[in-house]
Coordinates of N, CA and C in Angstrom, one line a residue:
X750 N -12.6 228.7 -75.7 CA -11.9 227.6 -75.0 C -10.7 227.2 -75.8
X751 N -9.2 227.1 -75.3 CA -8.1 226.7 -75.8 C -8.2 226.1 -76.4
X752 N -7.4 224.8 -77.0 CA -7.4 223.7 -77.1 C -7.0 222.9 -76.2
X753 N -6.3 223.1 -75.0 CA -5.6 222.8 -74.3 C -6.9 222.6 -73.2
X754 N -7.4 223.4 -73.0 CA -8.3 223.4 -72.1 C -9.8 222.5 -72.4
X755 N -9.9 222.4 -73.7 CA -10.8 221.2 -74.2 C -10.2 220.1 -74.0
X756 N -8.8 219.4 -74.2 CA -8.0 218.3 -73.6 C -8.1 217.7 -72.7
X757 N -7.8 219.0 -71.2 CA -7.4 218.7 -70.0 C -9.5 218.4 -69.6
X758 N -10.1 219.1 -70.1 CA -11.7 218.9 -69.7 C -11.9 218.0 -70.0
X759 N -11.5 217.0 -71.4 CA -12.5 216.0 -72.0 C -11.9 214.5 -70.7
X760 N -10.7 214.7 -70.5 CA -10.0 213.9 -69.5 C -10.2 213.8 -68.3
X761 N -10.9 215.2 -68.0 CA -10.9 214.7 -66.0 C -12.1 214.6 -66.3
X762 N -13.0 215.2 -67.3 CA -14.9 214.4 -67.2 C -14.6 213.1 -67.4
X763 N -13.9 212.6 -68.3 CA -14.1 211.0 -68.3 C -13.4 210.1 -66.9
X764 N -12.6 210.9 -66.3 CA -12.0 209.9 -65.1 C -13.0 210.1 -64.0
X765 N -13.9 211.4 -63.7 CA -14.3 211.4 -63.0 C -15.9 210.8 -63.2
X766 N -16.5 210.4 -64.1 CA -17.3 209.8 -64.5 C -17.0 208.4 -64.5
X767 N -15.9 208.0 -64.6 CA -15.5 206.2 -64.5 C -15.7 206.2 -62.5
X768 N -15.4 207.5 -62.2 CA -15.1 206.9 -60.7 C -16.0 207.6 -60.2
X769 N -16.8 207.7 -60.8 CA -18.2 208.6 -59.9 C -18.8 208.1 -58.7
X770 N -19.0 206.5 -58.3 CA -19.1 206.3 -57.4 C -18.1 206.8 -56.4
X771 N -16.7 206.0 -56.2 CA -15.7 206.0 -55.3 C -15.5 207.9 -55.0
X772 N -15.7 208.7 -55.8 CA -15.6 210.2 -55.5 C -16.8 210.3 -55.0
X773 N -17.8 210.1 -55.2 CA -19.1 210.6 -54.4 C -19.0 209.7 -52.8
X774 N -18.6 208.9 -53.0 CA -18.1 208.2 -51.6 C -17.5 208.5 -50.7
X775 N -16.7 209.2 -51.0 CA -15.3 209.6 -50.8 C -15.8 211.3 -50.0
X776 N -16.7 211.7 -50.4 CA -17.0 213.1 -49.7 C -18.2 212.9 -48.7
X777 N -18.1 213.1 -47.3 CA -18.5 212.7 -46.4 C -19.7 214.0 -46.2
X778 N -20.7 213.7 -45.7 CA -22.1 214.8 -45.3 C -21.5 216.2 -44.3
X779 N -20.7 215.7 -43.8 CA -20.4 216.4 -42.5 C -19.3 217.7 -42.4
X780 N -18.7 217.7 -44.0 CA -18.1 218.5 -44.3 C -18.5 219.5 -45.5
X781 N -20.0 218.6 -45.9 CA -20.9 220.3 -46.9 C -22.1 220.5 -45.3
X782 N -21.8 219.6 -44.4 CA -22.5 220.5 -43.5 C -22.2 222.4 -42.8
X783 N -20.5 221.8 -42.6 CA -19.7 222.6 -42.1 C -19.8 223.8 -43.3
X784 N -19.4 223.6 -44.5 CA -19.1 224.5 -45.3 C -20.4 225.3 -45.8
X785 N -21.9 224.7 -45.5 CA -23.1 225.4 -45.5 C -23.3 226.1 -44.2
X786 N -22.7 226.3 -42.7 CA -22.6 226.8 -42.3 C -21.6 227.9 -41.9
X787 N -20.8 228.0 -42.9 CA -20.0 228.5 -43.2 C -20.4 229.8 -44.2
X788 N -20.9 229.5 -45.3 CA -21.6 230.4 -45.9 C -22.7 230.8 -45.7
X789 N -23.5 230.0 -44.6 CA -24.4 231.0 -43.9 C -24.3 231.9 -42.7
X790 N -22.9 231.6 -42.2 CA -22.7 232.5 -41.6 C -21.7 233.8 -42.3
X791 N -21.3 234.0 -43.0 CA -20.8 234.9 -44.3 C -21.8 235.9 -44.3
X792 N -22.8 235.2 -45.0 CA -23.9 235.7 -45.4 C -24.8 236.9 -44.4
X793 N -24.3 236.4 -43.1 CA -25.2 237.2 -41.8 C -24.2 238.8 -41.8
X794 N -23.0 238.9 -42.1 CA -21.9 239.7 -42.1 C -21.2 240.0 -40.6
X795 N -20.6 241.2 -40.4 CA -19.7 241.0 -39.5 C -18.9 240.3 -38.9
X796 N -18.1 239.2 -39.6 CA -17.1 238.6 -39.5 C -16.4 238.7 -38.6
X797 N -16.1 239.8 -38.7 CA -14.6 240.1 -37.8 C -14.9 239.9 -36.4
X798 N -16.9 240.1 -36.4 CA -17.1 239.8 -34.7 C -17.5 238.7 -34.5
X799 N -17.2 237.8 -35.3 CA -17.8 236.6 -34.8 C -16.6 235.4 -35.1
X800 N -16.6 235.4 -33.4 CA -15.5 234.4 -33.4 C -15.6 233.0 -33.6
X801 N -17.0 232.0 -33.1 CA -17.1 231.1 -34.0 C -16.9 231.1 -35.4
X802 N -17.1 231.6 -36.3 CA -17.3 231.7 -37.4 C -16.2 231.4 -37.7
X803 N -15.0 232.6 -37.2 CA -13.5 232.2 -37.6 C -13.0 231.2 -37.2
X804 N -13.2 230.8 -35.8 CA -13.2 229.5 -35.3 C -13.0 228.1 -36.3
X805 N -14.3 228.4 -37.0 CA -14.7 227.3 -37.8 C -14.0 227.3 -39.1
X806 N -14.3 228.3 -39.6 CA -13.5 228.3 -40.9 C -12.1 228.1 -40.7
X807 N -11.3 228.5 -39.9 CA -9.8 228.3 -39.7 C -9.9 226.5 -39.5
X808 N -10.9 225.8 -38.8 CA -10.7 224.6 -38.7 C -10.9 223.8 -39.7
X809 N -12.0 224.3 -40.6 CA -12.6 223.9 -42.1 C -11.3 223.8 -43.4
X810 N -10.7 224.7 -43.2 CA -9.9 225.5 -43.9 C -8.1 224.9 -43.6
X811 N -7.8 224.3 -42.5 CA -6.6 224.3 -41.9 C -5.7 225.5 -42.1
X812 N -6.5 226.8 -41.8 CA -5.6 228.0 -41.4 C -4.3 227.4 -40.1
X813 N -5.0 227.2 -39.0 CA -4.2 226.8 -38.2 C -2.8 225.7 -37.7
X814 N -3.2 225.1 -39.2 CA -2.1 224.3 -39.2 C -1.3 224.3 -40.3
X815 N -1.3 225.2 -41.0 CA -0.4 225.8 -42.3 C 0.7 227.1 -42.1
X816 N 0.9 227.3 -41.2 CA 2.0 228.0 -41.0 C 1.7 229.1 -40.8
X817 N 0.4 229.9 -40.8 CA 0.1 231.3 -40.9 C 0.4 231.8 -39.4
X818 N 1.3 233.3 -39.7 CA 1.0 234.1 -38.4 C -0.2 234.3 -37.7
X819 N -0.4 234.8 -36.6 CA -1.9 235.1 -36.3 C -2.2 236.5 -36.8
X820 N -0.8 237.2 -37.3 CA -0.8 238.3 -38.2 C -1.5 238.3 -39.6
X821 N -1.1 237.4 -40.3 CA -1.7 236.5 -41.2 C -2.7 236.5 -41.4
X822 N -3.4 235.7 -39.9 CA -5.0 235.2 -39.8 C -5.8 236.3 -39.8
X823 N -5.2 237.6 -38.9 CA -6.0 238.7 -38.9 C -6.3 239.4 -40.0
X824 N -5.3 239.3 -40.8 CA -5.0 240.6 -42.3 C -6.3 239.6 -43.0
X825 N -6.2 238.2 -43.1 CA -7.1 237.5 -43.6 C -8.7 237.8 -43.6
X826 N -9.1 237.6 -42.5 CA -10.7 237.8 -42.1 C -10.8 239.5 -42.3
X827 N -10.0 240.6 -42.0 CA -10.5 241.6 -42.9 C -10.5 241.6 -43.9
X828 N -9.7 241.7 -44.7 CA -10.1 241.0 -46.1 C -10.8 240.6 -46.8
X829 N -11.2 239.4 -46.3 CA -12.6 238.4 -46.3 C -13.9 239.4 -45.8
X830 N -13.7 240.4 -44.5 CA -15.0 241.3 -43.9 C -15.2 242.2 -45.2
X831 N -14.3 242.7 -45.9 CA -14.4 243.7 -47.0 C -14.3 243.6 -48.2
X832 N -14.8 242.3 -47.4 CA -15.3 241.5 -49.3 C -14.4 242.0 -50.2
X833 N -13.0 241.3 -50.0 CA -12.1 241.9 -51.3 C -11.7 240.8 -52.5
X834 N -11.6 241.1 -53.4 CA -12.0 240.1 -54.6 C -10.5 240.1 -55.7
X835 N -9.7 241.1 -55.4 CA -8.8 241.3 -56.3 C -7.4 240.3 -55.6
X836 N -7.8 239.1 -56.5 CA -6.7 238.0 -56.1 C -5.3 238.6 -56.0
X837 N -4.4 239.5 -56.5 CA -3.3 239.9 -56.7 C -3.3 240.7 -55.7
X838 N -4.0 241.3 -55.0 CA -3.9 242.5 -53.7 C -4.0 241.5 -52.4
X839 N -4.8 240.8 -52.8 CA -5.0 239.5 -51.9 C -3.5 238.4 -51.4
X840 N -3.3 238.6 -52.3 CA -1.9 237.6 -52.4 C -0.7 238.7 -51.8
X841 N -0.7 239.8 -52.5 CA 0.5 241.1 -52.1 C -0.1 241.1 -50.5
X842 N -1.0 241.3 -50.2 CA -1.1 241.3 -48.6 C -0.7 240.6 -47.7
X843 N -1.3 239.5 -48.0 CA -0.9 238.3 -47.1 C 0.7 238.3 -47.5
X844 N 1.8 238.2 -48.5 CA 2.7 238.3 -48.7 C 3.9 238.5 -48.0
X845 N 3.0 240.1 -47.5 CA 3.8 241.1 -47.0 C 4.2 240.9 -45.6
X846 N 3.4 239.8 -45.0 CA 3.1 239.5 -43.7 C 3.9 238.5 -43.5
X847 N 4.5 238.4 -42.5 CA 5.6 236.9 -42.3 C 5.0 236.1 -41.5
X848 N 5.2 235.1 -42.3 CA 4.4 233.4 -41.1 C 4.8 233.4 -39.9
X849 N 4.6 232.4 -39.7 CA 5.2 231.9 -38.8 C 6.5 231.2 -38.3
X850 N 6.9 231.5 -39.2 CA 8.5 230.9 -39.5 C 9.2 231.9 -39.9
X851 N 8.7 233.5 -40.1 CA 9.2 234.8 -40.3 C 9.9 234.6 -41.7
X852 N 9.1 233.9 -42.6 CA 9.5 234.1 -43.5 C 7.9 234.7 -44.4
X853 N 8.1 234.9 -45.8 CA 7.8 235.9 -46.7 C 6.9 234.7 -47.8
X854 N 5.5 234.3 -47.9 CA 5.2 233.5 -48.3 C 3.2 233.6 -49.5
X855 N 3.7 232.9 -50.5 CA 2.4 233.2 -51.4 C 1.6 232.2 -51.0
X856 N 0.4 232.6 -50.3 CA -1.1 232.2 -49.7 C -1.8 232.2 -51.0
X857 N -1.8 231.0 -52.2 CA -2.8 231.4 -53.4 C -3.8 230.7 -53.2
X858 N -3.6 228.9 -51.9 CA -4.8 228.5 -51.6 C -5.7 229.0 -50.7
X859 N -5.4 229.6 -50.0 CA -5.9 230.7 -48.6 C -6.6 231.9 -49.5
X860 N -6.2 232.5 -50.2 CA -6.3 233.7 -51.0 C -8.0 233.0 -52.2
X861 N -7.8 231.9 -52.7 CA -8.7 231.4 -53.4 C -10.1 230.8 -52.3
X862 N -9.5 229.9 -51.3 CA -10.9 230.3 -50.4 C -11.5 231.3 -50.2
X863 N -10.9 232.3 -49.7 CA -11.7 233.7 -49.4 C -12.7 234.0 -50.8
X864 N -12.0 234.3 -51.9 CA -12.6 234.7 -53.2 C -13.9 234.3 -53.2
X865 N -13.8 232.6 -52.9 CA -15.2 231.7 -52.9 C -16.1 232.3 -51.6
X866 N -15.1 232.4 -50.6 CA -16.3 232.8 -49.4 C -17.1 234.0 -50.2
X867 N -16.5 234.7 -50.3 CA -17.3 236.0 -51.1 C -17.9 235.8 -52.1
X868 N -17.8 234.9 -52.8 CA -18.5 234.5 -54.4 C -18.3 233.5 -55.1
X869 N -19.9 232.4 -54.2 CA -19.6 231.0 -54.0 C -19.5 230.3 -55.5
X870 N -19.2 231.7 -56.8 CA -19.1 230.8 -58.2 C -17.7 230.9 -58.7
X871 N -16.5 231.4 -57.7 CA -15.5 231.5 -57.7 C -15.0 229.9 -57.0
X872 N -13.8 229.5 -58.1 CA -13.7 228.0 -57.5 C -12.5 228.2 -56.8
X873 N -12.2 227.0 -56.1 CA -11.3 227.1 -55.1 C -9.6 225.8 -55.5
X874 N -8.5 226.5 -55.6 CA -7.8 225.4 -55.7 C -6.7 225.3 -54.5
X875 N -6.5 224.2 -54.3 CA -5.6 223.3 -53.4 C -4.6 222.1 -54.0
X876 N -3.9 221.3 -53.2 CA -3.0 220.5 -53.9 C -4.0 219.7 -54.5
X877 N -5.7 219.0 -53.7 CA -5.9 218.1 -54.3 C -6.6 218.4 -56.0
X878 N -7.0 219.5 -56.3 CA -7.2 220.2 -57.0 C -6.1 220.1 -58.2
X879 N -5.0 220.7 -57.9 CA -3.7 220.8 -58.3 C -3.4 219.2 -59.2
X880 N -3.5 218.5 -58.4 CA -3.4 216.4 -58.9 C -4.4 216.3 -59.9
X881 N -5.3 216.9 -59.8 CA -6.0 216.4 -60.9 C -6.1 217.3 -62.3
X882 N -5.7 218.8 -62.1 CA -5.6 219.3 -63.1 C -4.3 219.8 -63.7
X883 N -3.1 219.3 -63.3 CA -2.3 219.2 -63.2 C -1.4 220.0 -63.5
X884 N -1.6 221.5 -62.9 CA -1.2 222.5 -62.9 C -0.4 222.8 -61.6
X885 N 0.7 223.5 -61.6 CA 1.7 223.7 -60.0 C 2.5 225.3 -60.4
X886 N 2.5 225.7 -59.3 CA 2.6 226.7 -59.4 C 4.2 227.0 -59.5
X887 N 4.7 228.3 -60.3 CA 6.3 228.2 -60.2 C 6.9 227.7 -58.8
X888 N 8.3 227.6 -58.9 CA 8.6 227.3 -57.5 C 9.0 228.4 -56.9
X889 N 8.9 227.6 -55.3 CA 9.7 229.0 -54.8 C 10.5 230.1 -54.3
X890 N 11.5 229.2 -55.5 CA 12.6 230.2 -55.6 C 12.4 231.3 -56.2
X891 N 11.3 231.4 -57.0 CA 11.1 232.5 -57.7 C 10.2 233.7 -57.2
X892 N 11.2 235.3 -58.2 CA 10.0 236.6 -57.0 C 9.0 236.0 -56.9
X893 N 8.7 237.5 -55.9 CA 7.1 237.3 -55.2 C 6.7 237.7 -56.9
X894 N 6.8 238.6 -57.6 CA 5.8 239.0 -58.9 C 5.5 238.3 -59.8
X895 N 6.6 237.7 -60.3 CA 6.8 236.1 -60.8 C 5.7 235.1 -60.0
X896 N 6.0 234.9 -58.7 CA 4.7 233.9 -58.1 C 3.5 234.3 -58.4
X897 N 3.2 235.5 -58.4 CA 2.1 236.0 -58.4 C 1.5 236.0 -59.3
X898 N 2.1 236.2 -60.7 CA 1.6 236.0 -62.0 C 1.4 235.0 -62.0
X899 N 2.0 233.7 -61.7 CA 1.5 231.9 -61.9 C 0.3 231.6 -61.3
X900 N 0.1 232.7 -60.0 CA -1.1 232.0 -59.3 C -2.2 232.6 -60.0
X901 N -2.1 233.8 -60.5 CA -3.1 234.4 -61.5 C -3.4 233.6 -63.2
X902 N -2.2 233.3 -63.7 CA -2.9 232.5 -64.6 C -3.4 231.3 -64.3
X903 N -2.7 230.5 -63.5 CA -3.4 229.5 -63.2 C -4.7 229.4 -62.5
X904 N -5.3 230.9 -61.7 CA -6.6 230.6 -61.2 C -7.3 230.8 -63.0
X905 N -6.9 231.7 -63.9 CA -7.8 232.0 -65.0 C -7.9 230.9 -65.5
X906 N -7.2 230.0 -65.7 CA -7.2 228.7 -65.6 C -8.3 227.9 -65.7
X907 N -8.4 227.6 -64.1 CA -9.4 227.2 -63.2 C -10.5 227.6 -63.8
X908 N -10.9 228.6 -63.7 CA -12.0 229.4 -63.9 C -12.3 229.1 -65.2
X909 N -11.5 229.2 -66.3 CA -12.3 228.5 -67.5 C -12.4 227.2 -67.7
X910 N -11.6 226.8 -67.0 CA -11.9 224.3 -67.2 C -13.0 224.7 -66.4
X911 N -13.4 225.1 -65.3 CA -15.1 225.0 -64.6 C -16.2 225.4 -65.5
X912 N -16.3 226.5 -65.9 CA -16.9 227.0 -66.8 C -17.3 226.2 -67.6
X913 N -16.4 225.7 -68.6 CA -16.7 224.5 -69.6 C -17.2 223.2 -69.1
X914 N -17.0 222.9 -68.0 CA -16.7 221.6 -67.4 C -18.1 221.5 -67.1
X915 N -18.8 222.8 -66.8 CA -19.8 222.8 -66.3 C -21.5 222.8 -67.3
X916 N -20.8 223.2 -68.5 CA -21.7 223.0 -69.4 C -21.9 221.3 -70.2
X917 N -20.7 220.6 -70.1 CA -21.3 219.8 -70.3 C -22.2 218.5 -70.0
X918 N -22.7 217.7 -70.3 CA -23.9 216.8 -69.6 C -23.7 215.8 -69.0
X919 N -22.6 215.5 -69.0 CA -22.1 214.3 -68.1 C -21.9 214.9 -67.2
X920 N -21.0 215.7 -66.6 CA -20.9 217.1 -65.1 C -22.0 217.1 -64.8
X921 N -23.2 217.9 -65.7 CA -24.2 218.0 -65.1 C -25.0 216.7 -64.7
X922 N -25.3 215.6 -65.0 CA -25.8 214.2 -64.5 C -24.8 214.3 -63.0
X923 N -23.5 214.1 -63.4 CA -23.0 214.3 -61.7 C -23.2 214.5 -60.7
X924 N -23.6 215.8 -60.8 CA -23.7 217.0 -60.2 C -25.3 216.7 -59.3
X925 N -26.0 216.6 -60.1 CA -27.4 216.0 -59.9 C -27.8 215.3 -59.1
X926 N -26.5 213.7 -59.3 CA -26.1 212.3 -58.3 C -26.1 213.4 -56.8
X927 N -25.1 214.5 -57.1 CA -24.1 214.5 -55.8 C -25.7 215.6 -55.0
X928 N -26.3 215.8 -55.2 CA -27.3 216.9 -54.9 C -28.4 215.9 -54.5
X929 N -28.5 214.8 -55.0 CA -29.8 214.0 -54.4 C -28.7 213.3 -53.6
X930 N -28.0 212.5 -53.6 CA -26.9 212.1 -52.7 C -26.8 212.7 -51.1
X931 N -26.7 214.1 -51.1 CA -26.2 214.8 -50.5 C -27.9 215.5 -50.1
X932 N -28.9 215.6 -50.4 CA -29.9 216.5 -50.2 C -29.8 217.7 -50.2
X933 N -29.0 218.6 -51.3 CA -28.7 220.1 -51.2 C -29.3 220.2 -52.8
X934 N -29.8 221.6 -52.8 CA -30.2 222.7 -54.1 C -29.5 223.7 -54.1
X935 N -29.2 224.2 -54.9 CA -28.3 225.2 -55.3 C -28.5 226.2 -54.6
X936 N -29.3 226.8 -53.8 CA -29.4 227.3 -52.6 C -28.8 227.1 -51.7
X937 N -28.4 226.2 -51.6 CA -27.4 225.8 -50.0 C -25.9 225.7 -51.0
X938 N -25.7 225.0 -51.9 CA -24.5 224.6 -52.7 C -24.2 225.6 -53.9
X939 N -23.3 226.2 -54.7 CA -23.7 226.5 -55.6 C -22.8 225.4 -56.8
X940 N -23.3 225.4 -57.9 CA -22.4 224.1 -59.0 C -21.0 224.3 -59.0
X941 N -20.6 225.3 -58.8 CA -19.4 225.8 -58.7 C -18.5 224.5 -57.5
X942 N -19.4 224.8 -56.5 CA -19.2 224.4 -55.1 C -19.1 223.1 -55.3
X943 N -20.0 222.3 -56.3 CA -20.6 220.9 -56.3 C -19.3 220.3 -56.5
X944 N -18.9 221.1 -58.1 CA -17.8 220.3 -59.1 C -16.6 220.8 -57.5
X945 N -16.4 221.5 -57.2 CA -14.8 221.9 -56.2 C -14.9 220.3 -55.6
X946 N -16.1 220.2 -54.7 CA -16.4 218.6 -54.2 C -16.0 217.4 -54.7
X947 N -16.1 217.2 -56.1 CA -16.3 216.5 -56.8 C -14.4 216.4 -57.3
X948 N -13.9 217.5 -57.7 CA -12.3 217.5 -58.0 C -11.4 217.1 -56.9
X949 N -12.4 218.0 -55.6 CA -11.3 218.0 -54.6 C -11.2 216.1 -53.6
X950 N -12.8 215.3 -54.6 CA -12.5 214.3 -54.1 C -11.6 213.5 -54.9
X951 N -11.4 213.6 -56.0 CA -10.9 213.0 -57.4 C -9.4 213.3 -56.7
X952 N -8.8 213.7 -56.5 CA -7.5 214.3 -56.2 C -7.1 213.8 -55.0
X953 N -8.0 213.8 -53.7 CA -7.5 213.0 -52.8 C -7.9 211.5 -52.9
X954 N -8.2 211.0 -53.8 CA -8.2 209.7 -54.2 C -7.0 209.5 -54.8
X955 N -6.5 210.0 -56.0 CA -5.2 210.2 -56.6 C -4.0 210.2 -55.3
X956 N -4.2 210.9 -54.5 CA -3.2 211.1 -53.5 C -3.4 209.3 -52.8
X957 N -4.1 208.9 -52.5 CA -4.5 207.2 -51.9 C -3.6 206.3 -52.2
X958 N -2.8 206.9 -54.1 CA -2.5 205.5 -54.6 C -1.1 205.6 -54.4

């Protein structure tokens, strides 16, 4: 672990431990309902034929209201059907595809859901995500390979503040609250899943003030 990465960890476990209530508050039942049916329907396979499924997850997810072509949405859920895991092929794909505005654009929060749909100990980042670990991706004036590289160190990133974040005992007390709270075992949730909950509420609190 960095040092950098022990810093940014010792600071969001203490903020999110001061506000442990108001973040556990702040995440409503109805949306780890959705996202447990979500991964149980994953789990059943054939995606691509099952249109609730995409249905849902486009609504879960706000595919539909982010600008994606329906070109987009389709390159997406195969993707997601063939379980593909390699965030940089993930990103070059969708890429290549023009929105909806026919322009040329890096999907790293769309591209990071899927990962997790496939491999619920892959974390997931977004802006609210972003607010609290206070990482942002180049801008977008810069190449697509240049973007590409930011969204890849910054998920390795991610992936090591969880990791760490996760071993220590205050997280885990958390995590615990949010699982009797919520009535889920790591069976339905995985910790991975718990802490994304837990950041992505911390962040849209931050966005409040």
């Amino acid at each position: 672990m960095t040092n950098q990465t022990r810093i940014d960890k010792n600071k969001i476990i203490k903020e999110i431990d001061e506000k442990q209530d108001d973040v556990l508050s702040n995440i409503d039942s109805e949306s780890i309902d959705v996202y447990i049916f979500i991964k149980n329907e994953f789990e059943k396979g054939n995606v691509l034929n099952n249109p609730i499924f995409q249905f849902v997850f486009r609504s879960y997810y706000r595919l539909d209201v982010a600008g994606l072509s329906d070109s987009q949405k389709t390159r997406f859920f195969q993707l997601l059907s063939d379980k593909q895991e390699n965030l940089e092929y993930i990103l070059s794909e969708l890429y290549e595809i023009l929105n909806s505005k026919n322009q040329n654009t890096i999907q790293f929060s769309f591209a990071t859901k899927l990962l997790h749909t496939i491999n619920n100990n892959k974390p997931i980042y977004d802006n609210n995500v972003s607010r609290v670990i206070k990482k942002k991706l180049k801008g977008s004036g810069y190449a697509k390979d240049e973007r590409i590289c930011s969204c890849i160190e910054t998920y390795q990133f991610l992936e090591e503040l969880y990791r760490n974040m996760l071993e220590d005992e205050t997280i885990r007390n958390i995590i615990s609250n949010f699982r009797s709270k919520f009535k889920v075992d790591n069976e339905k949730i995985s910790d991975i899943k718990v802490l994304d909950f837990i950041m992505w509420s911390l962040g849209d609190l931050k966005k409040e003030k």
